[in-house]
XYZ file of C-alpha atoms in Angstrom:
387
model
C -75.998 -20.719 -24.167
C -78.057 -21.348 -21.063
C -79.373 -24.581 -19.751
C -83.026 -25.341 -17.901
C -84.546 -28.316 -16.778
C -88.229 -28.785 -18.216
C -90.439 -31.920 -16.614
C -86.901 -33.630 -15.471
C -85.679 -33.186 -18.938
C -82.615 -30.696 -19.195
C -82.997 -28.038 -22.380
C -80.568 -26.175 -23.742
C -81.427 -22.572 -24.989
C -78.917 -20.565 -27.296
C -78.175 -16.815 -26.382
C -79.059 -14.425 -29.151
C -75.614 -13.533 -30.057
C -74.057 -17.273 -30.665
C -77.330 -18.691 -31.869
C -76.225 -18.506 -35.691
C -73.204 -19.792 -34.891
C -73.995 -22.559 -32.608
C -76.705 -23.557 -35.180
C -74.394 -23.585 -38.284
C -71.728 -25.899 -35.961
C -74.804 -28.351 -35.011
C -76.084 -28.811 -38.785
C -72.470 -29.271 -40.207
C -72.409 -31.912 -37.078
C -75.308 -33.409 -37.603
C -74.689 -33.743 -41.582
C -71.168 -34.450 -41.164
C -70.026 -36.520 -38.341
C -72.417 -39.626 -37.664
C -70.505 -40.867 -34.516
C -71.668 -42.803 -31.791
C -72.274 -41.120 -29.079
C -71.415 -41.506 -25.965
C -72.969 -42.935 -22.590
C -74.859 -40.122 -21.011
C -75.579 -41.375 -17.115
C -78.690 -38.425 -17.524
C -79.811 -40.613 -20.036
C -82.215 -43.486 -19.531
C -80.534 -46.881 -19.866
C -80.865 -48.123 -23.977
C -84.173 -50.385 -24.784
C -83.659 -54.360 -25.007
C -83.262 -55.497 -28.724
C -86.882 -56.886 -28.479
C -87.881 -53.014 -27.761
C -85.430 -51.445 -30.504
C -86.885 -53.950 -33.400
C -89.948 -52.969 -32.374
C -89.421 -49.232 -32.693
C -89.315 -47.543 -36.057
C -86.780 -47.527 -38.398
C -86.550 -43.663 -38.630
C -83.671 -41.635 -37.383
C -84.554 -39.384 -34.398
C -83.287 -36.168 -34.328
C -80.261 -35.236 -32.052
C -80.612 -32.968 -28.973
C -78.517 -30.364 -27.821
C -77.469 -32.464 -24.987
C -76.429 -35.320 -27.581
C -74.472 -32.509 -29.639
C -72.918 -31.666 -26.482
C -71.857 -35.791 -26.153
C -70.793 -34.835 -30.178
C -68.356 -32.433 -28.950
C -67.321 -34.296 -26.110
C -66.325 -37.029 -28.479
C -64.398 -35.252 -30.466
C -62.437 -33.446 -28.258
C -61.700 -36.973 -26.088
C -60.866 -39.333 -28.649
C -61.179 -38.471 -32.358
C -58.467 -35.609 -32.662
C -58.056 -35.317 -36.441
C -61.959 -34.981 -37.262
C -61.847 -32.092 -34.551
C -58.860 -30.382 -36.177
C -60.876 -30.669 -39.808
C -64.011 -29.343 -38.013
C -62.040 -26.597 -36.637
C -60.911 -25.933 -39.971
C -63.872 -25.829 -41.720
C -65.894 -23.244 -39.034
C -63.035 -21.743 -39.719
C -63.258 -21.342 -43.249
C -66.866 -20.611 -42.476
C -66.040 -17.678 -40.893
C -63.807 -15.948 -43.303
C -66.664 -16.740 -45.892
C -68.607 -14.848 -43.929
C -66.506 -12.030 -42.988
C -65.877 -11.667 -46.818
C -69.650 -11.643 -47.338
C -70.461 -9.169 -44.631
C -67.254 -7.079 -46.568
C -69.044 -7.023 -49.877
C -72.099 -6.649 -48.498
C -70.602 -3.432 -46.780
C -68.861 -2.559 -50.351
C -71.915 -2.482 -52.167
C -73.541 -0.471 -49.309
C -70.854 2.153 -49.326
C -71.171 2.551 -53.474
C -74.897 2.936 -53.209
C -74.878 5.294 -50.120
C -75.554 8.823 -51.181
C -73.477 11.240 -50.265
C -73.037 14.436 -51.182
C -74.298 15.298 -54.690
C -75.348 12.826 -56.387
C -75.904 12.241 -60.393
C -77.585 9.832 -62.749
C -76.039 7.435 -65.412
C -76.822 10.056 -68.162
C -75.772 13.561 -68.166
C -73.112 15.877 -66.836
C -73.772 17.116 -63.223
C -73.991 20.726 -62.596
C -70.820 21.447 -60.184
C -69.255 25.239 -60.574
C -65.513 25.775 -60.877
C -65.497 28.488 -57.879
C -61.862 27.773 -56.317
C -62.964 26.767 -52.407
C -61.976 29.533 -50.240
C -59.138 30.044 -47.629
C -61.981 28.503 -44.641
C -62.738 25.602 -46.321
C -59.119 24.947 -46.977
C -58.237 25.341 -43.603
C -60.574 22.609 -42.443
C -59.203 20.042 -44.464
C -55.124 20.978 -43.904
C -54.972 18.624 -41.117
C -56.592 16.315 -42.584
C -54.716 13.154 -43.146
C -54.124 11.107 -46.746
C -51.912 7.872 -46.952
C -49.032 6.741 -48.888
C -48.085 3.470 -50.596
C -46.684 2.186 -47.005
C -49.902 3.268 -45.281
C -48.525 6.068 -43.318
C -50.284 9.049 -42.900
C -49.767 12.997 -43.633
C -51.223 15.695 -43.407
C -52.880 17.157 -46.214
C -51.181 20.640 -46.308
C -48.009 19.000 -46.019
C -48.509 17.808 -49.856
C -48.349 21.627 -50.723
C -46.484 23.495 -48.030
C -43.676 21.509 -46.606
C -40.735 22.237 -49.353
C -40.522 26.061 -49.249
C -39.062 25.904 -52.727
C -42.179 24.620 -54.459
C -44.294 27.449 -54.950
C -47.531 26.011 -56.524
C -48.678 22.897 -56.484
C -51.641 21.060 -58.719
C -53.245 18.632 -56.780
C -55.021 16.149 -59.097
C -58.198 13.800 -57.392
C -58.821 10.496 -59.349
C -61.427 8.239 -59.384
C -61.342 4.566 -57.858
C -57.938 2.838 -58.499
C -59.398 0.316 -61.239
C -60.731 3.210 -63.297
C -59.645 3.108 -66.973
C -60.285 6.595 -67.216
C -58.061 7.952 -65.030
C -55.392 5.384 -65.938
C -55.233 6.811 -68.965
C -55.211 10.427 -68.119
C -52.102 10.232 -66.069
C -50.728 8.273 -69.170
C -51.240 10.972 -71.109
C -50.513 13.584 -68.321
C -47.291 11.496 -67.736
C -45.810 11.326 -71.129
C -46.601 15.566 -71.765
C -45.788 16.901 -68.589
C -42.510 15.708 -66.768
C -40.689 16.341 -63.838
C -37.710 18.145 -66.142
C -40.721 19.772 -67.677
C -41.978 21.071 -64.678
C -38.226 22.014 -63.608
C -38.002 24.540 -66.371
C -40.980 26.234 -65.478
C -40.004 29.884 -63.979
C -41.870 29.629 -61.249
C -41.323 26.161 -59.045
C -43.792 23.814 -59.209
C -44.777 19.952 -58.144
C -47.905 17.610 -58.938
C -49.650 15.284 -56.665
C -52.121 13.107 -57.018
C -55.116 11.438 -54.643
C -57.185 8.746 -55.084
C -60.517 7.296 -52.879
C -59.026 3.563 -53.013
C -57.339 1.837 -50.051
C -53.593 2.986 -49.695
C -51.941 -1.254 -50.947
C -53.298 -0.490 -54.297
C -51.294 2.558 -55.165
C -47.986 0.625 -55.952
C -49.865 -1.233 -58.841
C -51.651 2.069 -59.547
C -48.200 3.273 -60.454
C -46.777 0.522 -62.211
C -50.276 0.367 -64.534
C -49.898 4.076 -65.252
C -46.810 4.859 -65.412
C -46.893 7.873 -63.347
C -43.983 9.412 -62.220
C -45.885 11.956 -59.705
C -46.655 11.161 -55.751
C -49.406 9.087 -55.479
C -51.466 9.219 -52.109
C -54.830 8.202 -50.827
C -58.464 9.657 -48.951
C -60.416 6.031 -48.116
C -62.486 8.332 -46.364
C -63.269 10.903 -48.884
C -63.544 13.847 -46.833
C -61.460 15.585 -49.368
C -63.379 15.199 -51.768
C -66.589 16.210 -49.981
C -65.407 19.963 -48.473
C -63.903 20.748 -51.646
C -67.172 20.358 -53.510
C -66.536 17.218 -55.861
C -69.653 15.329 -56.896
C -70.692 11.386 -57.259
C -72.137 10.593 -60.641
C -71.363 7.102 -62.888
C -72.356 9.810 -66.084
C -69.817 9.128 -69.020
C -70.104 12.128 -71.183
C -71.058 12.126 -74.490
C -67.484 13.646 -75.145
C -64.905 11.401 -75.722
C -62.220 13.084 -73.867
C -58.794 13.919 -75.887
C -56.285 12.087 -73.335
C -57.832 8.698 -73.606
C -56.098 7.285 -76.506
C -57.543 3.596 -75.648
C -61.209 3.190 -76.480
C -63.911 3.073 -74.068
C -64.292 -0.753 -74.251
C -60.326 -1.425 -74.091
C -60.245 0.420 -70.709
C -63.064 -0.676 -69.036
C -61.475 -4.637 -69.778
C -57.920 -3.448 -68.802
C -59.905 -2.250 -65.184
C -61.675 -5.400 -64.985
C -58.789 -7.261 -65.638
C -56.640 -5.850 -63.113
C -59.394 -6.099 -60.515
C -59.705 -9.796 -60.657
C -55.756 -9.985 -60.516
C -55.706 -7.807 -57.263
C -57.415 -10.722 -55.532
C -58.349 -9.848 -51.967
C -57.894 -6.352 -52.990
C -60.600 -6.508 -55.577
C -63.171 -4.603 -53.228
C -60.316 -1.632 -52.238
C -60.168 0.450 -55.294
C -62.363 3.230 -54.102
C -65.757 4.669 -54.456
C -67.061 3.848 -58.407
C -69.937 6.506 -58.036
C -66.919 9.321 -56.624
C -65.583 12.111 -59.226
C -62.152 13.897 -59.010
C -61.224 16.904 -60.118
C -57.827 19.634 -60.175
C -56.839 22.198 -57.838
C -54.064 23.943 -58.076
C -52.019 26.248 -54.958
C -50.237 28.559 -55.013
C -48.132 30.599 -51.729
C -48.990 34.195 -51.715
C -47.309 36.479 -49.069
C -43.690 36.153 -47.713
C -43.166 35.503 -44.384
C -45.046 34.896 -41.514
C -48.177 35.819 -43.963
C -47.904 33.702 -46.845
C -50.755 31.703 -47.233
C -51.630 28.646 -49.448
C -54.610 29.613 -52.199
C -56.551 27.719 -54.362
C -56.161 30.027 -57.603
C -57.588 27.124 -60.025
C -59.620 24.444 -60.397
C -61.894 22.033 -62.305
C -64.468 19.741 -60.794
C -64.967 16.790 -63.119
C -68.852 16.678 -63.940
C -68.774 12.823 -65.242
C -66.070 10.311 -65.123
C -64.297 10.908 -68.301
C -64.193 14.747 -67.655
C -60.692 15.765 -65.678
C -59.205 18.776 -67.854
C -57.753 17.952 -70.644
C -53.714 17.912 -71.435
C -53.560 21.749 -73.355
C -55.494 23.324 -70.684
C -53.410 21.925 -67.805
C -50.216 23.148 -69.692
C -51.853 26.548 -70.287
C -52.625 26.694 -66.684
C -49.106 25.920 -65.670
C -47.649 28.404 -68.213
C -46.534 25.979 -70.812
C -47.853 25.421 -74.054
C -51.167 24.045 -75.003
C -49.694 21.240 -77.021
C -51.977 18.139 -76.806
C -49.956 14.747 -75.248
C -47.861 12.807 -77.589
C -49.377 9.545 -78.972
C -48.391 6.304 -76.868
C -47.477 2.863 -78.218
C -51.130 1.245 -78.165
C -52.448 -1.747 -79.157
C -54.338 -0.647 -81.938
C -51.719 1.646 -83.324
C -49.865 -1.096 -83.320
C -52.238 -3.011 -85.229
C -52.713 0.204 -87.715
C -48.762 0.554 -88.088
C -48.335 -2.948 -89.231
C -51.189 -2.546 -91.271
C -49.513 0.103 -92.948
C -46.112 -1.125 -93.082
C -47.765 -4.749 -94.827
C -49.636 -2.538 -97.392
C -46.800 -0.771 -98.341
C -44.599 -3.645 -98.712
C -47.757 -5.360 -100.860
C -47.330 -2.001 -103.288
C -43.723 -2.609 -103.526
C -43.919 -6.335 -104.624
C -46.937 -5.201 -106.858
C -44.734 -2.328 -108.800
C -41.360 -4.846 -109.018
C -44.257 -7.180 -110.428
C -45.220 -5.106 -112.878
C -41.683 -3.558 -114.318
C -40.857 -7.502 -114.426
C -43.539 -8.113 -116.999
C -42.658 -4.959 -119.105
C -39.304 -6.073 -119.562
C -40.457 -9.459 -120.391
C -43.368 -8.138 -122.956
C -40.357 -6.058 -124.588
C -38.714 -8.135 -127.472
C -35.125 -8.631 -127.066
C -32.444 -6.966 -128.986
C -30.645 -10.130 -130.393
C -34.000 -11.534 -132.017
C -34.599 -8.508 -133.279
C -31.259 -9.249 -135.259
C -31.495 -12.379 -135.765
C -35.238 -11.438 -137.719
C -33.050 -9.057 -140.547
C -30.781 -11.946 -140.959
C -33.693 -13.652 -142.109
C -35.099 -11.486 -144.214
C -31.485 -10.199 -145.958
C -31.191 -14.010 -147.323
């Protein structure tokens, strides 16, 4: 803010950097706080009431030297209206900030990068596993747990010596129904004492594109009893070729055992109950995909290789449950059905029908034996005729 004097009359300017703010405090002033103000000695001496009737009855607009008395009189002798202006600009301010955030949010979905596909069809990615370069330019980079904390990305796959493969799944955003209900379905087929009687050791991790404070409800929705970390920046997914497409499929994939509409409430509903957090999830245009490592060499020359993977080419197309057995040597047996809303609907359904065809057959045998005439009037009819 810089002061002037123009023809004896001082005018206050507003530098370009505080001149929203400083406007926003004056109109909340002016709209808000119709104080007196104060005896300026700049000021000419106030008219005679003759003068002042005279005058008309219109209210004159306040200058930035009488929003400076404004200010003056608050912070002299009207304490608590300064503390509740404070806390409104205040409040001002983190309105802002969140606008500028979503502002920013949107931005960051509708940014292209990389690849980029339509609402309607699949997007043509190839399942080439990325070679030993382009894995060696993302080893260091780093991917966050639950807590924040950061790690390197080879260490997911190469610190425990005894784990000699590891499949590496990439999810979409955190609030993504889809994914939700693959790991369901990945969780309940594939466990950790599954994966402990394979011959050859073996671990799964997973990676999502959301902020790092959503992954403990990530776990609790889904159940998933693999690592969970995250890639806010998505460089991940960018060298090792994954795409950006909202596409879903025309398939109806096998592991999503809630329907289409079900999951896309469930991920609304648990956006709104993440609160601030609402805005973290991730990327909604950004696709995942399955890699899976393996050590090759002993020694000083093993080396970590991609030797499988599948890039998902809409969002309901990660690899199904039989193929991800099949790849990790175990059967191809699809994921068991899960206790589901509607199948719970459909088994009490079933269970009240069959109960209805009991009743209805004890109905029936009831009114046989009533139709059927009774032995003792049968008797009691000879009697009759005998005399």
């Amino acid at each position: 803010m810089r002061q002037r004097t123009v023809n004896g009359e001082h005018e206050l300017r507003f530098a370009p950097e505080t001149a929203p703010a400083s406007a926003v405090a004056a109109l909340i002033l002016n709209f808000l706080l119709p104080l007196p103000l104060p005896a300026d000695p700049k000021l000419p001496p106030p008219e005679s009431a003759a003068t002042m009737s005279s005058m008309p009855s219109a209210p004159l607009p306040l200058r930035p030297s009488d929003k400076l008395a404004v200010f003056h009189n608050l912070a002299t002798g009207e304490p608590l209206i300064l503390l509740a202006t404070v806390v409104l600009l205040h409040l001002l301010f983190l309105l802002r900030r969140r606008l500028l955030n979503g502002a920013m949010a949107v931005m960051t979905l509708t940014r292209p990068q990389g690849p980029t596909g339509d609402f309607k069809g699949d997007i043509n990615v190839t399942n080439d596993p990325p070679s030993k370069a382009d894995l060696e330019k993302v080893a260091d980079h780093p991917v966050l747990d639950a807590d924040g904390k950061p790690h390197k990305f080879k260490s997911l796959y190469s610190s425990n010596p005894d784990v000699k493969r590891t499949l590496i799944i990439f999810i979409r955003h955190f609030f993504c129904g889809n994914c939700q209900e693959y790991l369901r379905s990945l969780s309940t087929s594939i466990t950790p004492s599954t994966l402990s009687s394979l011959d050859v050791p073996t671990q799964i991790v997973i990676i999502g594109c959301g902020q790092p404070e959503l992954i403990p409800m990530y776990i609790k929705e889904t159940e998933c009893s693999f690592p969970i970390y995250s890639d806010p920046t998505k460089v991940l997914y960018q060298m090792l070729g994954m795409t950006r497409t909202l596409s879903l499929g025309e398939r109806h994939p096998d592991y999503m055992q809630y329907s289409l509409p079900s999951a896309i409430v469930r991920a609304f509903y648990q956006s709104l109950k993440s609160g601030r957090n609402m805005l973290r999830g991730g990327d909604y245009w950004q696709v995942g995909g399955e890699f899976l490592l393996e050590k090759e060499g002993q020694g000083e020359r093993e080396r970590d290789t991609v030797t499988w993977c599948h890039r998902m080419r809409n969002t309901r197309d990660h690899a199904e449950i039989p193929t991800v057995r099949n790849v990790l040597g175990l059967d191809g047996a699809k994921p068991p059905l899960r206790k589901t809303f509607s199948s719970g609907i459909r088994r009490s359904s079933s269970q009240l029908s069959r109960r209805l065809g009991e009743k209805r057959l004890s109905w029936n045998r009831s009114r046989e034996r009533s139709e059927k005439p009774s032995p003792e009037g049968s008797m009691m009819e000879k009697v009759k005729e005998e005399q």
